[in-house]
Amino acid sequence: MPALPNDHHAPHFHVRSVDGYVNDPNGPVHYRGVFHLYFQQVFDTPRTGPVHWGHATSSDLVTWTLHRPALTPSPGTPDEGGCWSGNTVPADDRLYAFYSAFDPANPFQPVRRAESADGFEFTGSVPMVDPPDASESPVQFRDPFVWWHHGRWCMIVGAGLAGDDADGGALGQARLYESSDLTRWSYVGPFASRRRTGEGTDHDTGMMWECPQYAALGEWGVLLVGAWDSHQGITHVLAISGRDQADRLADPGPAVRADQGPNFYAPSVMRDPSGRVLVWGWVTEGRETVASVEADWSGMLTLPRVLTVTGAGEPRWHPPAELAALRDGAVGCVEGPLEDGSSVDVVDVVDVPAQFELDLALTASGTDRDATRVRLVTSGADGAGEPEHLDLLVDWRAGTVAVDRDLASRDPRSHRGTFTITDAVAAAGDEDAEETGAQGRASVRFRLLVDGSVGELFAADQTLTFRFYPQSPPPWTLRVTPGAGGPVDGRVTVWRLRRSVR
């Protein structure tokens, strides 16, 4: 794993199939003492074949074993075009998979259910629910999510309804159905809906909602949806919080991005045996399709992340404690104070692998200072002698942590951009200060896990998922420049991370 063993862009601890195309995670579940993780898989990167459900299992959420596909299309049936997004639920000593049967000519993908005795093979596919009536002006319908909710089984399905002059723009919707037996379903009504806003922006709510997922957290509920557009296709994942009720998400708040990066989509939710809500996503490519076809692989799943809410119901994201088991020894550490104007290599150039974790915790005397930069520098240089590099920037004044990948690759097929986590700088050591700044000390803490060509950044209870493709293979150099404005104290540690998917 993957198809090209010498490809330094390939992941070692993110789940994906051995080769071909991977996208949406589907139905993670803890069943009979084992974590099962399913995902959409096409056997060739140009995607000439139908979608199957790939399959991996784990006992600890870290080490994963790949298996043959668990759900396969059946010729001559409604799912012969592919078994697309959905989820799984255990009931009556069986595991049930709910999914969309793909037909390229039908915008209303039939919702179907298959079942398994062991979680390794699903069979017996049968139809479940019908699309919206034509009187509602539906334009899209797909992606079931089933869960036990307020004493009965519930299913939400993503949909989009056309707007008109009276109603305004298109309507993204999660439609609610209920059942007592996972077989006969009745339509209840919209679980949540929102007219499209922010069209074409980073906060576009989409013309339809796909891959809807839901988690009840105490009195609060969090709905995750993929904002989809008929021209642009996938955009980003939105989180909408409200009061958890039996038939709807009540008093919904603003739609906020679930991930601040450009390469996170198609969330998939499970509740683990301890009650935590875990979420996986699809790590999109961040490069042109021709580059993925040339590499003969595309896509992977994110690491699991823990979803919680604040007392006001605002979603928060955290790395699960289990990820520490990926560490295979610290390869370097720099401890402050780092002096104004200095530049310090965390480890020697021979020691930074393509799989590593960066753990940074820094404190400054205040925020009226220049940015602190952590730069990942490759060993290669372009014609002008400038090496490829990825920058992480702590902007003390703005209170942000940013990822700048504009110069991370000399390959013009690799995507560029700068992406930001806000509210990342906190007040430290001055309880009387009214705000972060020169009145008191300021601190920042983040963790970055890099796996070949993917980075997952955790900071200030937020996440940022991005891809980058340096042409020069490791070893790389990690360099810290504190910036002008006085010394920066703290610690920067780099850990080597092990291969964990086989």
Short mmCIF file of C-alpha atoms in Angstrom, two decimals:
data_model
loop_
_atom_site.label_atom_id
_atom_site.label_comp_id
_atom_site.label_asym_id
_atom_site.label_seq_id
_atom_site.Cartn_x
_atom_site.Cartn_y
_atom_site.Cartn_z
CA MET A 1 0.00 0.00 0.00
CA PRO A 2 -0.31 2.14 -2.03
CA ALA A 3 0.16 1.06 -5.64
CA LEU A 4 3.48 2.93 -6.02
CA PRO A 5 5.59 1.98 -2.97
CA ASN A 6 8.25 4.61 -3.74
CA ASP A 7 5.74 7.46 -3.98
CA HIS A 8 6.57 9.71 -1.01
CA HIS A 9 3.17 11.39 -1.39
CA ALA A 10 1.40 8.16 -0.48
CA PRO A 11 -0.13 7.74 3.01
CA HIS A 12 1.05 5.23 5.59
CA PHE A 13 -1.46 5.79 8.41
CA HIS A 14 -4.53 7.16 6.63
CA VAL A 15 -6.98 4.53 5.40
CA ARG A 16 -7.30 3.98 1.66
CA SER A 17 -7.36 0.98 -0.67
CA VAL A 18 -4.19 -0.46 -2.15
CA ASP A 19 -4.77 1.35 -5.43
CA GLY A 20 -7.48 3.10 -7.41
CA TYR A 21 -9.88 5.83 -6.33
CA VAL A 22 -11.23 6.37 -2.79
CA ASN A 23 -13.70 8.98 -1.60
CA ASP A 24 -16.54 9.09 0.97
CA PRO A 25 -16.24 7.17 4.26
CA ASN A 26 -19.42 5.19 4.90
CA GLY A 27 -20.93 3.85 8.09
CA PRO A 28 -18.11 3.54 10.63
CA VAL A 29 -19.38 1.30 13.41
CA HIS A 30 -18.21 -0.70 16.43
CA TYR A 31 -19.63 -4.17 15.87
CA ARG A 32 -18.85 -7.35 17.82
CA GLY A 33 -15.86 -5.77 19.50
CA VAL A 34 -14.26 -4.40 16.31
CA PHE A 35 -14.26 -1.02 14.57
CA HIS A 36 -15.44 -1.35 10.96
CA LEU A 37 -14.77 1.49 8.54
CA TYR A 38 -16.32 1.41 5.07
CA PHE A 39 -15.56 3.76 2.19
CA GLN A 40 -16.36 4.34 -1.47
CA GLN A 41 -13.85 2.64 -3.70
CA VAL A 42 -13.32 2.34 -7.47
CA PHE A 43 -10.65 -0.10 -8.58
CA ASP A 44 -9.10 2.24 -11.17
CA THR A 45 -8.14 5.88 -10.73
CA PRO A 46 -9.82 7.06 -13.97
CA ARG A 47 -13.06 5.78 -12.32
CA THR A 48 -14.34 3.68 -15.21
CA GLY A 49 -15.95 1.11 -12.91
CA PRO A 50 -18.78 1.29 -10.37
CA VAL A 51 -18.37 2.27 -6.71
CA HIS A 52 -18.00 -0.52 -4.13
CA TRP A 53 -17.79 -0.19 -0.36
CA GLY A 54 -14.17 -0.77 0.63
CA HIS A 55 -13.60 -2.09 4.13
CA ALA A 56 -11.05 -1.84 6.93
CA THR A 57 -11.13 -3.01 10.55
CA SER A 58 -9.32 -1.98 13.72
CA SER A 59 -9.29 -2.76 17.42
CA ASP A 60 -7.84 0.61 18.47
CA LEU A 61 -8.71 3.26 15.81
CA VAL A 62 -5.01 3.43 14.86
CA THR A 63 -3.91 0.15 13.27
CA TRP A 64 -6.16 -0.83 10.35
CA THR A 65 -6.40 -3.99 8.25
CA LEU A 66 -7.80 -3.75 4.72
CA HIS A 67 -10.27 -6.36 3.46
CA ARG A 68 -12.07 -7.13 0.24
CA PRO A 69 -15.06 -4.85 -0.53
CA ALA A 70 -18.00 -5.46 1.78
CA LEU A 71 -20.80 -4.14 -0.48
CA THR A 72 -20.70 -4.65 -4.24
CA PRO A 73 -23.02 -3.58 -7.09
CA SER A 74 -25.24 -6.30 -8.55
CA PRO A 75 -25.75 -6.40 -12.35
CA GLY A 76 -29.36 -6.05 -13.39
CA THR A 77 -30.42 -4.38 -10.12
CA PRO A 78 -30.92 -0.69 -9.18
CA ASP A 79 -27.41 -0.52 -7.70
CA GLU A 80 -25.55 -1.89 -10.73
CA GLY A 81 -24.21 1.64 -11.32
CA GLY A 82 -22.61 1.72 -7.87
CA CYS A 83 -23.22 1.54 -4.13
CA TRP A 84 -22.81 5.13 -2.99
CA SER A 85 -22.94 6.97 0.33
CA GLY A 86 -24.79 5.83 3.44
CA ASN A 87 -24.15 4.36 6.88
CA THR A 88 -24.52 1.22 8.99
CA VAL A 89 -26.43 0.33 12.17
CA PRO A 90 -26.38 -2.86 14.26
CA ALA A 91 -29.74 -4.39 15.25
CA ASP A 92 -31.07 -7.89 16.01
CA ASP A 93 -27.59 -9.42 15.81
CA ARG A 94 -27.20 -8.15 12.25
CA LEU A 95 -25.43 -5.17 10.70
CA TYR A 96 -27.51 -3.17 8.23
CA ALA A 97 -26.04 -0.95 5.51
CA PHE A 98 -28.19 1.86 4.14
CA TYR A 99 -26.90 3.40 0.92
CA SER A 100 -27.71 5.21 -2.32
CA ALA A 101 -27.95 3.17 -5.51
CA PHE A 102 -26.28 5.24 -8.21
CA ASP A 103 -27.85 5.82 -11.59
CA PRO A 104 -26.17 8.58 -13.65
CA ALA A 105 -29.47 9.37 -15.36
CA ASN A 106 -31.44 9.71 -12.11
CA PRO A 107 -30.93 12.71 -9.75
CA PHE A 108 -33.02 10.85 -7.16
CA GLN A 109 -30.82 7.98 -6.06
CA PRO A 110 -32.84 5.05 -4.67
CA VAL A 111 -32.21 4.42 -0.97
CA ARG A 112 -31.57 0.73 -0.30
CA ARG A 113 -30.66 -1.55 2.58
CA ALA A 114 -28.42 -4.61 2.68
CA GLU A 115 -27.50 -6.75 5.68
CA SER A 116 -24.59 -8.73 7.07
CA ALA A 117 -24.05 -11.32 9.77
CA ASP A 118 -20.41 -10.39 10.36
CA GLY A 119 -19.76 -6.93 8.85
CA PHE A 120 -17.55 -8.35 6.10
CA GLU A 121 -20.17 -8.96 3.39
CA PHE A 122 -23.55 -7.30 2.81
CA THR A 123 -26.26 -8.99 0.74
CA GLY A 124 -30.02 -8.98 0.23
CA SER A 125 -30.43 -5.41 -0.99
CA VAL A 126 -34.02 -4.10 -0.80
CA PRO A 127 -35.60 -0.65 -1.42
CA MET A 128 -36.38 1.69 1.48
CA VAL A 129 -37.89 5.14 0.76
CA ASP A 130 -39.17 7.11 -2.22
CA PRO A 131 -37.86 10.52 -3.35
CA PRO A 132 -39.84 13.70 -2.66
CA ASP A 133 -43.06 14.28 -4.55
CA ALA A 134 -42.80 16.35 -7.72
CA SER A 135 -44.99 19.02 -6.09
CA GLU A 136 -42.01 19.96 -3.87
CA SER A 137 -39.82 20.68 -6.93
CA PRO A 138 -36.98 18.36 -5.90
CA VAL A 139 -33.74 18.53 -7.86
CA GLN A 140 -31.54 16.07 -5.92
CA PHE A 141 -32.09 13.27 -3.38
CA ARG A 142 -29.46 10.91 -1.95
CA ASP A 143 -27.30 9.70 0.97
CA PRO A 144 -29.23 8.15 3.89
CA PHE A 145 -28.09 8.34 7.51
CA VAL A 146 -29.88 6.07 10.02
CA TRP A 147 -29.69 6.21 13.82
CA TRP A 148 -31.71 5.41 16.96
CA HIS A 149 -33.36 8.63 18.07
CA HIS A 150 -35.98 9.37 20.75
CA GLY A 151 -37.26 5.80 20.93
CA ARG A 152 -37.38 4.84 17.26
CA TRP A 153 -35.25 4.48 14.17
CA CYS A 154 -34.76 7.65 12.18
CA MET A 155 -33.34 8.27 8.73
CA ILE A 156 -32.36 11.57 7.17
CA VAL A 157 -31.69 11.81 3.44
CA GLY A 158 -29.99 14.73 1.72
CA ALA A 159 -32.03 16.72 -0.79
CA GLY A 160 -32.23 19.91 -2.78
CA LEU A 161 -35.44 21.69 -3.75
CA ALA A 162 -35.66 24.30 -6.49
CA GLY A 163 -36.28 27.89 -5.54
CA ASP A 164 -38.78 30.22 -7.20
CA ASP A 165 -39.61 33.90 -7.28
CA ALA A 166 -41.75 33.63 -4.16
CA ASP A 167 -39.45 31.48 -2.02
CA GLY A 168 -36.07 32.75 -3.13
CA GLY A 169 -33.04 30.54 -3.74
CA ALA A 170 -32.60 26.79 -3.78
CA LEU A 171 -33.33 24.91 -0.57
CA GLY A 172 -30.84 22.50 0.99
CA GLN A 173 -32.66 19.95 3.11
CA ALA A 174 -32.26 16.89 5.34
CA ARG A 175 -35.54 14.94 5.11
CA LEU A 176 -36.63 12.85 8.09
CA TYR A 177 -38.19 9.37 8.01
CA GLU A 178 -39.05 7.09 10.95
CA SER A 179 -39.44 3.34 11.45
CA SER A 180 -39.95 0.79 14.18
CA ASP A 181 -38.26 -2.09 12.33
CA LEU A 182 -35.73 -0.63 9.84
CA THR A 183 -37.95 -1.91 7.01
CA ARG A 184 -41.13 0.20 6.79
CA TRP A 185 -40.49 3.92 6.76
CA SER A 186 -42.82 6.92 7.04
CA TYR A 187 -41.95 10.45 5.99
CA VAL A 188 -42.07 12.86 8.93
CA GLY A 189 -41.00 16.14 7.34
CA PRO A 190 -37.90 18.31 6.99
CA PHE A 191 -35.44 17.64 9.81
CA ALA A 192 -33.58 20.82 8.81
CA SER A 193 -33.68 23.14 5.79
CA ARG A 194 -31.94 26.31 4.68
CA ARG A 195 -32.26 28.62 1.70
CA ARG A 196 -29.01 29.00 -0.18
CA THR A 197 -26.81 31.85 0.95
CA GLY A 198 -23.23 32.87 0.21
CA GLU A 199 -23.27 31.41 -3.28
CA GLY A 200 -19.76 31.01 -4.62
CA THR A 201 -18.08 31.88 -1.30
CA ASP A 202 -16.26 29.85 1.34
CA HIS A 203 -19.55 29.73 3.29
CA ASP A 204 -21.88 28.76 0.44
CA THR A 205 -24.71 26.67 1.91
CA GLY A 206 -25.24 24.88 -1.42
CA MET A 207 -28.14 24.15 -3.72
CA MET A 208 -28.55 20.78 -1.99
CA TRP A 209 -27.22 18.97 1.08
CA GLU A 210 -25.49 15.66 0.55
CA CYS A 211 -23.94 13.22 3.03
CA PRO A 212 -26.09 14.46 5.97
CA GLN A 213 -24.94 13.17 9.38
CA TYR A 214 -26.34 13.86 12.82
CA ALA A 215 -25.14 13.60 16.42
CA ALA A 216 -27.12 14.39 19.57
CA LEU A 217 -24.89 15.77 22.34
CA GLY A 218 -26.98 16.34 25.46
CA GLU A 219 -29.63 18.96 24.76
CA TRP A 220 -27.85 19.91 21.54
CA GLY A 221 -27.74 18.35 18.13
CA VAL A 222 -25.18 18.90 15.38
CA LEU A 223 -26.07 18.34 11.73
CA LEU A 224 -23.19 17.93 9.28
CA VAL A 225 -23.88 18.35 5.56
CA GLY A 226 -21.89 18.60 2.36
CA ALA A 227 -22.81 21.77 0.45
CA TRP A 228 -23.20 20.75 -3.19
CA ASP A 229 -23.59 22.76 -6.37
CA SER A 230 -24.65 21.47 -9.79
CA HIS A 231 -21.81 23.34 -11.54
CA GLN A 232 -19.00 23.23 -8.99
CA GLY A 233 -19.88 19.86 -7.47
CA ILE A 234 -18.53 19.35 -3.95
CA THR A 235 -17.53 22.42 -1.93
CA HIS A 236 -17.17 22.06 1.86
CA VAL A 237 -18.80 20.59 4.97
CA LEU A 238 -21.08 22.71 7.14
CA ALA A 239 -21.98 22.15 10.79
CA ILE A 240 -25.36 23.41 12.03
CA SER A 241 -26.15 23.24 15.74
CA GLY A 242 -29.56 23.45 17.36
CA ARG A 243 -31.77 21.96 20.04
CA ASP A 244 -32.12 18.21 19.73
CA GLN A 245 -35.77 17.23 19.26
CA ALA A 246 -37.52 14.10 18.08
CA ASP A 247 -38.74 15.46 14.77
CA ARG A 248 -36.34 18.27 13.87
CA LEU A 249 -33.26 20.26 14.71
CA ALA A 250 -34.90 23.15 16.57
CA ASP A 251 -33.63 26.73 16.71
CA PRO A 252 -30.72 26.06 14.34
CA GLY A 253 -27.77 28.40 14.52
CA PRO A 254 -25.49 29.60 11.73
CA ALA A 255 -23.96 27.17 9.26
CA VAL A 256 -20.23 27.11 10.06
CA ARG A 257 -17.45 25.23 8.34
CA ALA A 258 -16.62 21.92 9.99
CA ASP A 259 -13.04 22.10 8.70
CA GLN A 260 -11.08 25.22 7.77
CA GLY A 261 -9.06 23.61 5.00
CA PRO A 262 -9.69 22.96 1.29
CA ASN A 263 -9.56 19.15 1.32
CA PHE A 264 -12.21 17.82 3.73
CA TYR A 265 -15.58 16.51 2.51
CA ALA A 266 -18.27 13.84 3.00
CA PRO A 267 -18.31 13.43 6.82
CA SER A 268 -19.26 10.12 8.39
CA VAL A 269 -20.30 9.85 12.05
CA MET A 270 -20.29 7.08 14.65
CA ARG A 271 -20.70 6.88 18.41
CA ASP A 272 -18.05 4.67 19.98
CA PRO A 273 -18.61 2.39 23.00
CA SER A 274 -17.53 5.16 25.39
CA GLY A 275 -20.12 7.57 23.97
CA ARG A 276 -17.72 9.78 22.02
CA VAL A 277 -18.88 11.07 18.63
CA LEU A 278 -16.18 10.26 16.06
CA VAL A 279 -16.12 11.74 12.59
CA TRP A 280 -14.17 10.74 9.50
CA GLY A 281 -14.05 12.59 6.18
CA TRP A 282 -12.82 12.19 2.64
CA VAL A 283 -9.44 13.83 2.01
CA THR A 284 -9.83 15.25 -1.49
CA GLU A 285 -6.89 15.41 -3.88
CA GLY A 286 -5.62 19.00 -4.02
CA ARG A 287 -4.10 18.35 -7.44
CA GLU A 288 -5.33 18.05 -11.01
CA THR A 289 -6.98 14.78 -12.03
CA VAL A 290 -4.27 14.02 -14.60
CA ALA A 291 -1.71 13.92 -11.77
CA SER A 292 -3.80 11.43 -9.78
CA VAL A 293 -4.26 9.21 -12.83
CA GLU A 294 -0.53 9.33 -13.47
CA ALA A 295 0.16 8.35 -9.85
CA ASP A 296 -2.48 5.57 -10.13
CA TRP A 297 -4.17 6.42 -6.83
CA SER A 298 -6.49 9.09 -5.49
CA GLY A 299 -8.10 9.98 -2.18
CA MET A 300 -7.98 8.70 1.39
CA LEU A 301 -9.90 9.04 4.63
CA THR A 302 -9.05 11.50 7.38
CA LEU A 303 -8.00 10.38 10.80
CA PRO A 304 -10.93 10.17 13.22
CA ARG A 305 -11.72 13.39 15.06
CA VAL A 306 -13.87 13.85 18.16
CA LEU A 307 -16.91 16.15 17.94
CA THR A 308 -18.10 17.94 21.08
CA VAL A 309 -20.15 21.08 21.76
CA THR A 310 -19.74 24.03 24.09
CA GLY A 311 -22.37 25.02 26.63
CA ALA A 312 -23.88 27.19 23.90
CA GLY A 313 -23.99 24.29 21.44
CA GLU A 314 -21.06 25.40 19.28
CA PRO A 315 -19.21 22.48 17.62
CA ARG A 316 -15.64 21.77 18.67
CA TRP A 317 -13.14 19.32 17.17
CA HIS A 318 -10.36 17.39 18.91
CA PRO A 319 -7.82 14.70 18.03
CA PRO A 320 -8.62 11.43 19.84
CA ALA A 321 -6.10 10.35 22.46
CA GLU A 322 -5.51 7.10 20.55
CA LEU A 323 -3.50 8.95 17.86
CA ALA A 324 -0.54 9.17 20.24
CA ALA A 325 -0.01 5.46 19.52
CA LEU A 326 1.18 6.43 16.02
CA ARG A 327 4.33 7.94 17.50
CA ASP A 328 7.48 5.97 16.81
CA GLY A 329 9.89 8.07 18.82
CA ALA A 330 10.66 11.78 18.97
CA VAL A 331 13.10 12.86 16.25
CA GLY A 332 13.75 16.39 17.43
CA CYS A 333 12.84 19.07 19.93
CA VAL A 334 13.56 22.78 20.33
CA GLU A 335 12.89 24.52 23.62
CA GLY A 336 12.68 28.26 24.14
CA PRO A 337 13.37 30.97 24.60
CA LEU A 338 13.79 31.45 20.84
CA GLU A 339 15.47 34.79 20.36
CA ASP A 340 14.18 37.67 18.27
CA GLY A 341 15.54 37.37 14.71
CA SER A 342 16.88 33.85 15.09
CA SER A 343 16.08 30.81 12.95
CA VAL A 344 16.38 27.34 14.47
CA ASP A 345 16.21 23.92 12.81
CA VAL A 346 14.17 21.53 14.95
CA VAL A 347 16.07 18.49 13.66
CA ASP A 348 18.91 17.81 11.28
CA VAL A 349 18.00 17.43 7.64
CA VAL A 350 18.53 13.64 7.75
CA ASP A 351 15.82 13.13 10.34
CA VAL A 352 12.49 14.56 9.05
CA PRO A 353 10.48 11.77 7.38
CA ALA A 354 7.36 12.02 5.23
CA GLN A 355 5.26 10.80 8.17
CA PHE A 356 5.60 12.99 11.23
CA GLU A 357 3.75 14.93 13.93
CA LEU A 358 4.61 18.49 14.90
CA ASP A 359 3.56 19.51 18.41
CA LEU A 360 3.98 23.24 19.05
CA ALA A 361 3.31 25.18 22.25
CA LEU A 362 4.64 28.73 22.36
CA THR A 363 4.17 31.77 24.59
CA ALA A 364 5.02 35.39 23.80
CA SER A 365 5.05 38.55 25.90
CA GLY A 366 2.10 39.89 23.92
CA THR A 367 0.53 40.01 20.49
CA ASP A 368 2.19 43.23 19.29
CA ARG A 369 4.91 41.35 17.43
CA ASP A 370 5.72 39.85 14.05
CA ALA A 371 4.48 36.43 13.05
CA THR A 372 6.25 33.26 14.12
CA ARG A 373 6.94 30.93 11.21
CA VAL A 374 7.42 27.17 11.12
CA ARG A 375 8.72 26.17 7.70
CA LEU A 376 8.96 22.66 6.26
CA VAL A 377 11.75 22.88 3.69
CA THR A 378 12.47 20.18 1.12
CA SER A 379 15.92 19.25 -0.11
CA GLY A 380 15.25 20.33 -3.71
CA ALA A 381 15.41 23.79 -5.31
CA ASP A 382 13.92 25.31 -8.43
CA GLY A 383 15.90 27.04 -11.17
CA ALA A 384 16.25 30.17 -9.04
CA GLY A 385 17.58 28.17 -6.12
CA GLU A 386 14.43 28.48 -4.00
CA PRO A 387 13.53 25.20 -2.24
CA GLU A 388 9.95 24.02 -2.01
CA HIS A 389 8.50 24.86 1.37
CA LEU A 390 5.29 24.71 3.37
CA ASP A 391 4.71 27.50 5.90
CA LEU A 392 2.75 27.51 9.14
CA LEU A 393 2.34 31.06 10.38
CA VAL A 394 1.29 32.20 13.85
CA ASP A 395 -0.03 35.74 13.40
CA TRP A 396 0.00 37.00 16.98
CA ARG A 397 -1.74 40.27 16.10
CA ALA A 398 -4.58 38.67 14.15
CA GLY A 399 -4.79 35.70 16.54
CA THR A 400 -4.59 33.18 13.70
CA VAL A 401 -2.68 30.10 12.59
CA ALA A 402 -2.36 29.78 8.83
CA VAL A 403 -1.11 27.16 6.38
CA ASP A 404 0.51 28.57 3.23
CA ARG A 405 1.13 25.97 0.51
CA ASP A 406 1.78 28.41 -2.38
CA LEU A 407 5.42 27.32 -2.69
CA ALA A 408 5.05 23.77 -1.39
CA SER A 409 5.40 22.17 -4.82
CA ARG A 410 7.06 22.95 -8.14
CA ASP A 411 4.45 20.79 -9.88
CA PRO A 412 1.97 23.22 -11.52
CA ARG A 413 -0.77 20.59 -11.17
CA SER A 414 -0.67 20.94 -7.37
CA HIS A 415 -3.20 23.32 -5.87
CA ARG A 416 -2.11 26.43 -3.96
CA GLY A 417 -3.61 28.70 -1.33
CA THR A 418 -3.42 29.94 2.25
CA PHE A 419 -5.93 28.67 4.83
CA THR A 420 -6.54 29.98 8.32
CA ILE A 421 -7.78 28.97 11.76
CA THR A 422 -9.05 32.00 13.65
CA ASP A 423 -9.09 32.65 17.40
CA ALA A 424 -6.01 30.46 17.75
CA VAL A 425 -4.02 32.77 20.05
CA ALA A 426 -5.12 32.85 23.69
CA ALA A 427 -4.30 35.02 26.67
CA ALA A 428 -1.79 33.39 29.01
CA GLY A 429 -0.54 34.23 32.48
CA ASP A 430 -2.47 37.47 33.02
CA GLU A 431 -5.88 36.92 34.59
CA ASP A 432 -6.48 40.68 34.85
CA ALA A 433 -5.98 41.40 31.14
CA GLU A 434 -9.21 42.29 29.39
CA GLU A 435 -8.04 40.86 26.10
CA THR A 436 -5.13 39.08 24.49
CA GLY A 437 -2.40 41.55 23.62
CA ALA A 438 0.32 43.68 25.11
CA GLN A 439 -1.56 43.80 28.40
CA GLY A 440 -0.62 40.16 29.04
CA ARG A 441 1.16 37.16 27.67
CA ALA A 442 -0.21 35.25 24.69
CA SER A 443 0.01 31.57 23.84
CA VAL A 444 -0.64 29.24 20.93
CA ARG A 445 -0.80 25.46 20.75
CA PHE A 446 -1.32 23.21 17.75
CA ARG A 447 -0.65 19.71 16.48
CA LEU A 448 0.03 18.90 12.85
CA LEU A 449 0.06 15.32 11.58
CA VAL A 450 1.63 14.87 8.14
CA ASP A 451 1.30 11.66 6.12
CA GLY A 452 3.10 12.00 2.79
CA SER A 453 0.91 14.56 1.01
CA VAL A 454 -1.80 15.23 3.60
CA GLY A 455 -1.70 17.43 6.67
CA GLU A 456 -4.30 17.55 9.45
CA LEU A 457 -3.91 20.56 11.73
CA PHE A 458 -5.63 20.70 15.13
CA ALA A 459 -5.67 24.11 16.84
CA ALA A 460 -8.09 26.00 19.10
CA ASP A 461 -10.66 23.16 18.92
CA GLN A 462 -10.73 23.46 15.14
CA THR A 463 -9.31 21.42 12.27
CA LEU A 464 -7.73 22.25 8.92
CA THR A 465 -7.16 19.51 6.34
CA PHE A 466 -4.93 20.18 3.35
CA ARG A 467 -2.89 18.45 0.64
CA PHE A 468 0.57 19.41 -0.61
CA TYR A 469 2.89 17.72 -3.09
CA PRO A 470 6.59 18.57 -2.79
CA GLN A 471 8.45 16.98 -5.66
CA SER A 472 11.57 16.45 -3.55
CA PRO A 473 11.31 13.38 -1.32
CA PRO A 474 12.39 13.44 2.31
CA PRO A 475 14.55 13.97 4.27
CA TRP A 476 13.14 17.44 4.93
CA THR A 477 14.06 20.26 7.30
CA LEU A 478 11.76 21.90 9.87
CA ARG A 479 12.79 25.47 10.73
CA VAL A 480 11.32 27.81 13.37
CA THR A 481 11.66 31.59 13.05
CA PRO A 482 10.11 33.43 16.02
CA GLY A 483 9.89 36.84 14.32
CA ALA A 484 10.69 40.32 15.62
CA GLY A 485 9.17 41.57 18.84
CA GLY A 486 11.07 39.79 21.58
CA PRO A 487 11.78 36.13 22.42
CA VAL A 488 9.19 33.37 22.12
CA ASP A 489 9.22 30.72 24.82
CA GLY A 490 7.95 27.16 24.73
CA ARG A 491 8.62 23.90 22.93
CA VAL A 492 8.47 22.50 19.39
CA THR A 493 8.61 18.70 19.15
CA VAL A 494 8.68 16.47 16.08
CA TRP A 495 7.64 12.82 16.26
CA ARG A 496 8.20 10.14 13.65
CA LEU A 497 4.90 8.34 12.90
CA ARG A 498 4.62 4.69 11.99
CA ARG A 499 2.82 2.84 9.21
CA SER A 500 -0.52 1.59 10.54
CA VAL A 501 -2.64 0.54 7.53
CA ARG A 502 -2.00 -2.84 5.96
#
